Short mmCIF file of C-alpha atoms in Angstrom, two decimals:
data_model
loop_
_atom_site.label_atom_id
_atom_site.label_comp_id
_atom_site.label_asym_id
_atom_site.label_seq_id
_atom_site.Cartn_x
_atom_site.Cartn_y
_atom_site.Cartn_z
CA MET B 1 86.74 287.03 77.46
CA SER B 2 85.43 290.07 79.12
CA LYS B 3 87.59 292.98 80.35
CA GLN B 4 87.71 293.83 84.01
CA LYS B 5 89.78 295.49 86.37
CA THR B 6 91.25 294.56 89.91
CA VAL B 7 91.46 296.87 92.74
CA PRO B 8 93.22 296.31 96.13
CA ILE B 9 91.35 297.68 99.08
CA ALA B 10 92.12 297.87 102.78
CA ILE B 11 90.03 295.90 105.21
CA GLY B 12 91.55 296.58 108.74
CA SER B 13 95.24 295.64 108.63
CA SER B 14 94.62 292.95 105.84
CA TRP B 15 94.27 293.38 102.08
CA GLN B 16 91.80 291.86 99.84
CA TRP B 17 90.97 291.98 96.20
CA ALA B 18 87.74 293.08 94.38
CA VAL B 19 88.43 290.61 91.78
CA HIS B 20 90.74 287.39 92.25
CA SER B 21 92.19 286.73 88.87
CA TRP B 22 95.30 286.20 86.74
CA GLN B 23 96.19 289.26 84.61
CA LEU B 24 97.93 289.43 81.40
CA ALA B 25 98.39 293.39 80.51
CA GLU B 26 97.82 294.75 77.15
CA GLY B 27 99.73 297.54 75.71
CA SER B 28 96.50 299.78 76.09
CA GLY B 29 96.64 299.40 79.97
CA SER B 30 93.51 297.25 80.25
CA SER B 31 93.80 293.54 81.31
CA TRP B 32 92.45 290.05 80.04
CA GLN B 33 91.15 288.34 83.10
CA PHE B 34 91.54 284.37 83.52
CA ALA B 35 89.17 283.70 86.21
CA ASP B 36 90.40 280.80 88.60
CA SER B 37 87.37 280.40 90.80
CA SER B 38 87.19 276.43 90.67
CA LEU B 39 90.56 275.26 89.17
CA GLN B 40 94.03 276.31 90.44
CA VAL B 41 96.22 277.57 87.53
CA VAL B 42 99.83 276.73 87.86
CA ALA B 43 102.85 277.38 85.57
CA LYS B 44 105.28 274.32 85.31
CA VAL B 45 108.95 275.13 85.40
CA CYS B 46 109.57 275.79 81.93
CA ILE B 47 111.74 278.88 81.37
CA ARG B 48 114.09 279.32 78.31
CA LYS B 49 114.28 283.11 78.10
CA ARG B 50 114.31 285.87 80.72
CA LEU B 51 110.96 286.40 82.46
CA SER B 52 111.58 290.06 82.11
CA ASN B 53 111.03 289.87 78.50
CA LEU B 54 108.22 287.39 78.24
CA LEU B 55 105.98 285.10 80.16
CA LEU B 56 106.23 281.26 79.42
CA LEU B 57 103.18 279.41 80.72
CA VAL B 58 102.28 275.74 80.67
CA VAL B 59 98.72 275.60 82.02
CA VAL B 60 97.86 272.43 83.88
CA LEU B 61 94.21 271.85 84.14
CA LEU B 62 92.73 268.48 85.54
CA GLY B 63 96.09 266.95 84.83
CA SER B 64 96.30 267.46 81.16
CA CYS B 65 98.92 269.65 79.29
CA VAL B 66 98.34 272.52 77.04
CA GLU B 67 100.86 273.66 74.44
CA LYS B 68 103.12 276.53 75.69
CA ILE B 69 102.48 280.01 74.58
CA ASP B 70 104.93 282.72 74.51
CA PHE B 71 103.57 286.43 75.16
CA PRO B 72 105.78 289.42 74.67
CA LEU B 73 104.51 291.71 77.54
CA ASN B 74 104.87 295.44 78.64
CA ARG B 75 106.20 295.73 81.90
CA GLY B 76 103.52 296.38 84.59
CA VAL B 77 103.78 298.97 87.28
CA GLU B 78 103.69 297.54 90.79
CA LYS B 79 102.07 299.84 93.34
CA LEU B 80 103.27 300.28 96.85
CA ILE B 81 100.44 299.55 99.51
CA VAL B 82 100.86 301.21 102.93
CA SER B 83 98.84 300.34 105.92
CA GLY B 84 99.51 301.84 109.40
CA GLN B 85 98.56 303.63 112.48
CA ILE B 86 100.19 305.63 115.28
CA ASN B 87 97.93 305.92 118.41
CA ASN B 88 97.79 306.99 122.04
CA LEU B 89 97.86 303.29 123.40
CA ASP B 90 100.96 301.84 125.25
CA GLU B 91 101.45 299.17 122.86
CA PRO B 92 103.94 298.46 119.76
CA GLN B 93 102.89 300.51 116.60
CA TYR B 94 102.89 298.91 113.14
CA VAL B 95 103.34 299.80 109.56
CA TYR B 96 102.51 297.11 106.93
CA LEU B 97 104.11 297.34 103.46
CA SER B 98 103.15 295.31 100.44
CA GLU B 99 103.17 295.58 96.68
CA THR B 100 100.60 294.87 94.04
CA THR B 101 101.34 292.28 91.19
CA SER B 102 102.20 293.54 87.95
CA ALA B 103 101.18 291.68 84.81
CA ASP B 104 104.41 290.03 84.20
CA ARG B 105 105.35 289.22 87.82
CA GLU B 106 107.53 286.20 88.27
CA PRO B 107 105.46 283.49 89.72
CA LEU B 108 106.23 282.00 93.11
CA LEU B 109 107.91 278.60 93.32
CA SER B 110 105.95 276.01 95.20
CA GLY B 111 107.47 272.64 95.08
CA ASN B 112 108.18 271.67 91.54
CA TYR B 113 105.73 274.32 90.13
CA PHE B 114 105.68 277.99 89.85
CA VAL B 115 102.29 279.15 90.99
CA LEU B 116 100.59 282.33 89.75
CA ASN B 117 98.63 284.41 92.23
CA ASP B 118 97.54 288.10 92.26
CA LEU B 119 97.77 288.65 96.09
CA PRO B 120 100.05 291.63 97.17
CA ARG B 121 103.37 290.59 98.33
CA PRO B 122 105.33 291.94 101.47
CA VAL B 123 107.95 294.59 100.95
CA SER B 124 111.16 294.24 102.78
CA GLY B 125 114.19 296.52 103.29
CA ALA B 126 112.32 299.72 103.80
CA LEU B 127 113.45 302.61 106.06
CA ILE B 128 110.37 304.09 107.82
CA SER B 129 110.31 307.05 110.16
CA LEU B 130 107.77 308.76 111.94
CA LYS B 131 108.14 312.66 112.35
CA SER B 132 106.36 315.35 113.99
CA ASP B 133 106.18 319.02 113.42
CA GLN B 134 108.03 319.55 116.63
CA ARG B 135 111.09 318.12 114.76
CA GLU B 136 110.94 314.77 116.54
CA SER B 137 111.73 311.44 114.73
CA TRP B 138 111.31 307.91 115.51
CA THR B 139 112.46 304.87 113.37
CA TYR B 140 110.57 301.64 112.65
CA ARG B 141 112.43 298.38 112.51
CA MET B 142 111.43 295.32 110.26
CA ILE B 143 110.21 292.36 112.51
CA GLU B 144 109.22 290.20 109.67
CA PRO B 145 108.80 290.62 105.79
CA GLY B 146 106.42 293.57 105.13
CA LYS B 147 105.85 294.27 109.17
CA TYR B 148 107.60 297.26 110.62
CA GLU B 149 107.33 297.89 114.38
CA LEU B 150 107.87 300.97 116.45
CA SER B 151 108.27 299.88 120.05
CA ASN B 152 108.80 302.08 123.30
CA PHE B 153 107.00 305.04 121.54
CA GLY B 154 106.83 308.03 123.89
CA GLY B 155 103.15 308.74 123.17
CA LEU B 156 100.99 311.32 121.00
CA GLU B 157 100.74 314.93 122.14
CA SER B 158 97.46 316.74 121.57
CA GLY B 159 97.40 319.24 118.79
CA VAL B 160 100.74 317.97 117.37
CA ALA B 161 100.99 316.89 113.55
CA TYR B 162 102.48 313.60 112.76
CA HIS B 163 103.48 311.83 109.47
CA ILE B 164 105.67 309.13 108.17
CA GLU B 165 108.42 308.86 105.57
CA ILE B 166 109.04 305.81 103.59
CA ALA B 167 112.28 305.02 101.64
CA VAL B 168 112.22 301.72 99.66
CA GLU B 169 113.56 300.40 96.24
CA GLY B 170 114.54 303.83 95.07
CA ARG B 171 111.12 305.51 96.03
CA SER B 172 110.59 308.11 98.64
CA CYS B 173 107.03 308.28 99.86
CA ARG B 174 105.39 310.36 102.54
CA SER B 175 102.01 310.75 104.27
CA GLU B 176 99.98 314.01 104.57
CA PRO B 177 100.31 315.15 108.26
CA GLU B 178 97.53 314.56 110.63
CA VAL B 179 96.91 316.17 114.14
CA PHE B 180 96.21 314.07 117.26
CA THR B 181 92.90 314.85 118.78
CA GLU B 182 91.80 313.99 122.33
CA VAL B 183 88.03 313.92 121.40
CA ILE B 184 86.46 310.49 121.59
CA GLY B 185 83.20 308.54 122.67
CA THR B 186 82.78 306.05 125.52
CA ASP B 187 81.46 302.53 124.56
CA ASN B 188 79.03 300.49 126.55
CA LEU B 189 79.07 297.13 125.09
CA SER B 190 76.37 294.35 124.98
CA TYR B 191 75.69 291.19 122.89
CA THR B 192 72.54 289.14 121.73
CA PHE B 193 72.32 285.55 120.51
CA ASP B 194 69.87 284.95 117.69
CA ARG B 195 69.08 282.16 115.25
CA GLY B 196 68.09 283.03 111.60
CA VAL B 197 69.68 284.01 108.31
CA PHE B 198 73.18 285.04 108.73
CA GLN B 199 75.77 285.61 106.00
CA ASN B 200 73.35 283.82 103.55
CA GLN B 201 73.04 280.75 105.74
CA PRO B 202 69.49 279.84 106.89
CA GLU B 203 68.79 278.62 110.51
CA THR B 204 72.11 279.75 111.86
CA ALA B 205 72.97 280.57 115.28
CA PHE B 206 74.96 283.77 115.63
CA ILE B 207 76.00 286.58 118.07
CA THR B 208 75.84 290.08 117.57
CA ILE B 209 78.01 292.71 119.26
CA GLN B 210 76.79 296.28 119.56
CA THR B 211 77.73 299.54 121.54
CA ALA B 212 75.59 302.30 123.08
CA VAL B 213 78.31 304.84 122.62
CA THR B 214 78.24 308.13 124.52
CA LEU B 215 79.22 310.92 122.07
CA PRO B 216 81.80 313.54 122.76
CA GLU B 217 80.52 316.73 124.57
CA GLN B 218 80.82 318.86 121.42
CA VAL B 219 78.68 319.68 118.16
CA GLY B 220 80.47 318.02 115.17
CA ASP B 221 84.11 318.05 114.23
CA TYR B 222 84.75 314.14 115.31
CA TYR B 223 84.78 311.08 113.48
CA LEU B 224 84.67 307.70 114.83
CA ARG B 225 85.37 303.98 113.62
CA TRP B 226 85.14 300.74 115.31
CA ASP B 227 87.56 297.78 114.75
CA VAL B 228 86.87 294.29 116.43
CA ASP B 229 89.10 291.29 117.07
CA GLU B 230 88.39 288.26 119.09
CA ALA B 231 90.27 286.02 121.43
CA TYR B 232 89.10 282.64 122.82
CA TYR B 233 90.27 279.81 125.07
CA TRP B 234 90.58 276.54 123.28
CA ASP B 235 90.26 273.50 125.21
CA LEU B 236 92.82 270.78 123.85
CA THR B 237 92.30 267.07 124.36
CA PHE B 238 93.36 265.88 127.71
CA PHE B 239 94.63 262.30 127.58
CA PRO B 240 95.05 260.55 130.73
CA ASN B 241 98.53 260.05 131.81
CA PRO B 242 100.48 258.82 134.91
CA PHE B 243 101.47 262.42 135.88
CA ASN B 244 97.89 263.86 135.42
CA ARG B 245 99.61 266.55 133.36
CA GLY B 246 97.12 268.58 131.22
CA PRO B 247 97.78 269.73 127.70
CA GLY B 248 98.45 273.34 128.41
CA ASP B 249 96.78 276.56 127.67
CA CYS B 250 95.78 277.72 124.21
CA TYR B 251 94.47 281.11 123.30
CA VAL B 252 93.23 281.86 119.73
CA PHE B 253 93.00 285.29 118.15
CA ASP B 254 91.26 286.21 114.92
CA PHE B 255 88.80 288.95 113.53
CA PRO B 256 85.15 287.85 113.86
CA ASP B 257 83.66 290.12 111.06
CA PRO B 258 86.25 291.52 109.09
CA GLU B 259 84.44 293.11 106.23
CA ARG B 260 82.31 295.10 108.58
CA ILE B 261 83.11 298.94 108.76
CA THR B 262 81.39 300.77 111.25
CA LEU B 263 81.73 304.64 110.96
CA LEU B 264 80.04 307.60 112.66
CA ASN B 265 80.35 311.22 111.24
CA GLY B 266 79.96 313.60 114.20
CA ASP B 267 79.25 316.37 111.67
CA LEU B 268 75.75 314.85 110.91
CA LEU B 269 74.73 314.73 114.62
CA ASN B 270 73.72 317.47 117.12
CA ARG B 271 73.75 315.47 120.36
CA PRO B 272 76.54 316.48 122.57
CA GLY B 273 76.81 313.74 125.12
CA GLY B 274 74.12 311.93 123.65
CA ILE B 275 73.91 308.08 122.96
CA SER B 276 74.25 306.25 119.53
CA THR B 277 73.81 302.62 119.10
CA GLN B 278 76.05 300.96 116.62
CA ILE B 279 76.39 297.28 115.59
CA VAL B 280 80.09 296.43 115.51
CA ALA B 281 80.30 292.78 114.94
CA GLY B 282 78.60 289.54 114.06
CA ARG B 283 79.65 286.01 114.20
CA ILE B 284 78.44 282.38 113.89
CA VAL B 285 78.27 280.48 117.14
CA ASP B 286 80.71 277.53 116.91
CA GLN B 287 82.97 275.52 119.19
CA SER B 288 85.05 278.50 120.06
CA PHE B 289 82.01 279.50 122.53
CA LEU B 290 82.57 276.41 124.70
CA SER B 291 84.95 278.36 126.91
CA ARG B 292 85.52 282.19 127.66
CA HIS B 293 85.33 284.10 124.29
CA TYR B 294 86.46 287.71 124.21
CA PHE B 295 85.48 290.48 121.79
CA ASN B 296 87.90 293.43 121.86
CA ILE B 297 86.55 296.67 120.58
CA ARG B 298 88.68 299.43 119.54
CA GLN B 299 86.84 302.76 118.89
CA THR B 300 89.17 305.04 116.99
CA SER B 301 88.88 308.84 116.68
CA THR B 302 90.67 310.08 113.74
CA SER B 303 90.66 312.92 110.99
CA LYS B 304 87.90 313.53 108.31
CA ALA B 305 90.26 312.58 105.69
CA SER B 306 90.79 309.17 107.28
CA TYR B 307 87.01 308.96 107.82
CA ASP B 308 86.40 309.66 104.15
CA TYR B 309 88.95 307.11 103.13
CA TRP B 310 87.22 304.27 105.11
CA ARG B 311 83.89 305.48 103.85
CA LYS B 312 84.91 304.81 100.38
CA VAL B 313 86.52 301.52 101.60
CA ARG B 314 83.11 300.41 102.93
CA GLU B 315 81.21 301.48 99.76
CA LEU B 316 83.52 299.21 97.63
CA VAL B 317 83.41 296.28 99.97
CA ASN B 318 79.53 296.50 99.95
CA ASN B 319 79.22 296.92 96.31
CA THR B 320 76.81 294.24 95.13
CA GLY B 321 78.26 294.19 91.55
CA SER B 322 75.13 295.09 89.63
CA VAL B 323 75.27 297.28 86.46
CA PHE B 324 74.20 300.42 88.26
CA ASP B 325 77.24 300.29 90.93
CA THR B 326 80.02 302.65 90.46
CA PRO B 327 82.95 300.73 88.81
CA PRO B 328 85.84 299.82 91.25
CA ALA B 329 88.72 302.22 91.11
CA PRO B 330 91.77 302.96 93.39
CA ILE B 331 90.88 304.69 96.57
CA LYS B 332 92.98 307.60 97.18
CA GLY B 333 94.73 307.57 100.51
CA ASN B 334 97.08 310.05 102.04
CA LEU B 335 100.41 308.80 101.02
CA ARG B 336 102.32 310.12 97.81
CA ASN B 337 105.75 309.72 96.20
CA VAL B 338 107.62 313.13 96.81
CA ASN B 339 109.61 312.76 93.62
CA VAL B 340 107.00 311.29 91.03
CA ALA B 341 103.79 313.04 91.33
CA ASP B 342 101.62 310.88 89.22
CA GLU B 343 102.69 307.70 91.03
CA VAL B 344 99.91 306.06 92.92
CA VAL B 345 100.61 304.92 96.38
CA LEU B 346 97.59 302.83 98.17
CA GLY B 347 96.64 302.76 101.59
CA TYR B 348 96.50 305.09 104.48
CA PHE B 349 98.49 306.08 107.53
CA GLU B 350 96.49 307.59 110.19
CA VAL B 351 96.93 309.46 113.68
CA ALA B 352 94.28 308.17 115.98
CA ASN B 353 93.01 308.28 119.36
CA VAL B 354 91.90 304.75 120.32
CA ASN B 355 89.67 303.64 123.32
CA VAL B 356 89.76 299.73 123.83
CA THR B 357 86.84 298.06 125.65
CA ARG B 358 86.12 294.30 126.02
CA ILE B 359 83.24 291.99 126.42
CA TYR B 360 83.16 288.17 126.95
CA THR B 361 80.93 285.24 126.79
CA THR B 362 81.21 281.96 128.71
CA ARG B 363 79.59 278.69 127.84
CA ALA B 364 76.63 279.39 130.26
CA ASP B 365 75.63 282.35 128.18
CA VAL B 366 75.07 280.50 124.91
CA PRO B 367 71.48 279.52 124.55
CA TYR B 368 72.44 276.74 122.06
CA PHE B 369 73.71 273.20 122.15
CA ILE B 370 77.49 273.24 121.03
CA GLU B 371 79.03 269.83 120.02
CA GLU B 372 82.29 269.08 121.78
CA VAL B 373 84.76 267.99 119.23
CA CYS B 374 87.87 267.51 121.27
CA THR B 375 86.44 265.37 124.29
CA TYR B 376 88.71 262.40 125.07
CA SER B 377 87.22 258.77 124.58
CA PRO B 378 89.17 255.66 125.41
CA THR B 379 87.54 253.85 122.21
CA ARG B 380 88.47 256.92 119.91
CA ARG B 381 91.47 256.52 117.55
CA LEU B 382 94.26 259.21 117.71
CA ASP B 383 93.81 260.13 114.14
CA ASP B 384 89.97 260.55 114.77
CA TYR B 385 90.74 263.84 116.77
CA PRO B 386 91.14 267.14 114.69
CA ALA B 387 94.46 268.33 114.70
CA THR B 388 93.30 271.38 116.51
CA CYS B 389 92.54 269.19 119.32
CA LEU B 390 96.11 268.05 119.76
CA ARG B 391 98.19 271.08 119.15
CA CYS B 392 97.67 274.80 119.74
CA SER B 393 100.08 275.57 116.96
CA GLU B 394 97.49 274.38 114.49
CA PHE B 395 95.63 277.62 114.61
CA LYS B 396 97.23 280.45 112.56
CA ASN B 397 97.36 282.94 115.39
CA SER B 398 97.65 281.38 118.86
CA THR B 399 99.65 281.44 121.86
CA THR B 400 100.05 279.48 125.04
CA VAL B 401 100.69 282.62 126.99
CA THR B 402 97.66 284.22 128.74
CA PRO B 403 96.88 287.73 127.97
CA PRO B 404 97.45 290.07 130.49
CA TRP B 405 93.96 291.42 130.49
CA TRP B 406 92.33 287.92 130.53
CA PHE B 407 90.93 287.88 134.02
CA ASP B 408 90.37 291.73 134.36
#
């Protein structure tokens, strides 16, 4: 066995891991890693003593049983992860709370088995408040485990500093105040279709989204980031019926290029009002391009501290894993435990000026043949249709309600 370390990192609003593994903590603070790249490791229900004192495992590999091994373990420290933003847009504002797994975290019950995983788990029951240096205060409410919403927010004021305070499980955490700035660029979007090597796949059709951004009319002291999500219309299978009733609308939402982090440091430029071209997303062309396909680009203007945080995240994401790379380490954000100075709180809460622009493609724009997988045929059996051709709910993030900006 080789010793490694796992590091939670922020990518957009989701959390991924630099190493996916099952950890058993040693007293020295290092960890032994049992990689599960090809086989799922599960612990069968087999508990004789309290899990707080020892971990009882029966590892099932390829249907064979291994003798149970008892390990006395030191209690691991679970770290709070905070991901959130308050911005100028007239939209609900969110904070996401989760927690890293400790070495002796109780496994999850799945059917008749306890399943081990090292993914962060949502944190419920927190009290979260947004506060300003003008003594204003707003309270978030939890709408689902780990997701907290601030609705009907009155908006940010220029030059005012904001921060959040979090009370959860006996801990009191707070973000460093950040000031809202009105400085931001103007995006001019375009796209190109190409065929070649994309994400290590040869002869692949893909689309590239880019912006020719007009820079702010000032020298330096601005920091920009671009985040991209997508939305496309999905044609469900129309089965002939006496009422000639269609299957209904289906809109699917996703992130086309979640690991890409596009940043611009205005301190490195001396071009007030100039143009800078940035690639903001790339994506394989598939059946989602058979109908209208939107790319929603959010340009974010924020603080230098936030820029530095995302620059470090990008470096970690792009780390190739060679022996010359910097070893993974927790990336310091802007949150701290106000009562325990040495406790590590992961993540970042930013105050941002956000400008949203959109661009879309239609089937006529795509220069490649795309196979239609949901087309009705009277000779085709029902179970020959993919489930996504029958029900919009088969997509993880979908709706039958048309977005208000769809036909703008």
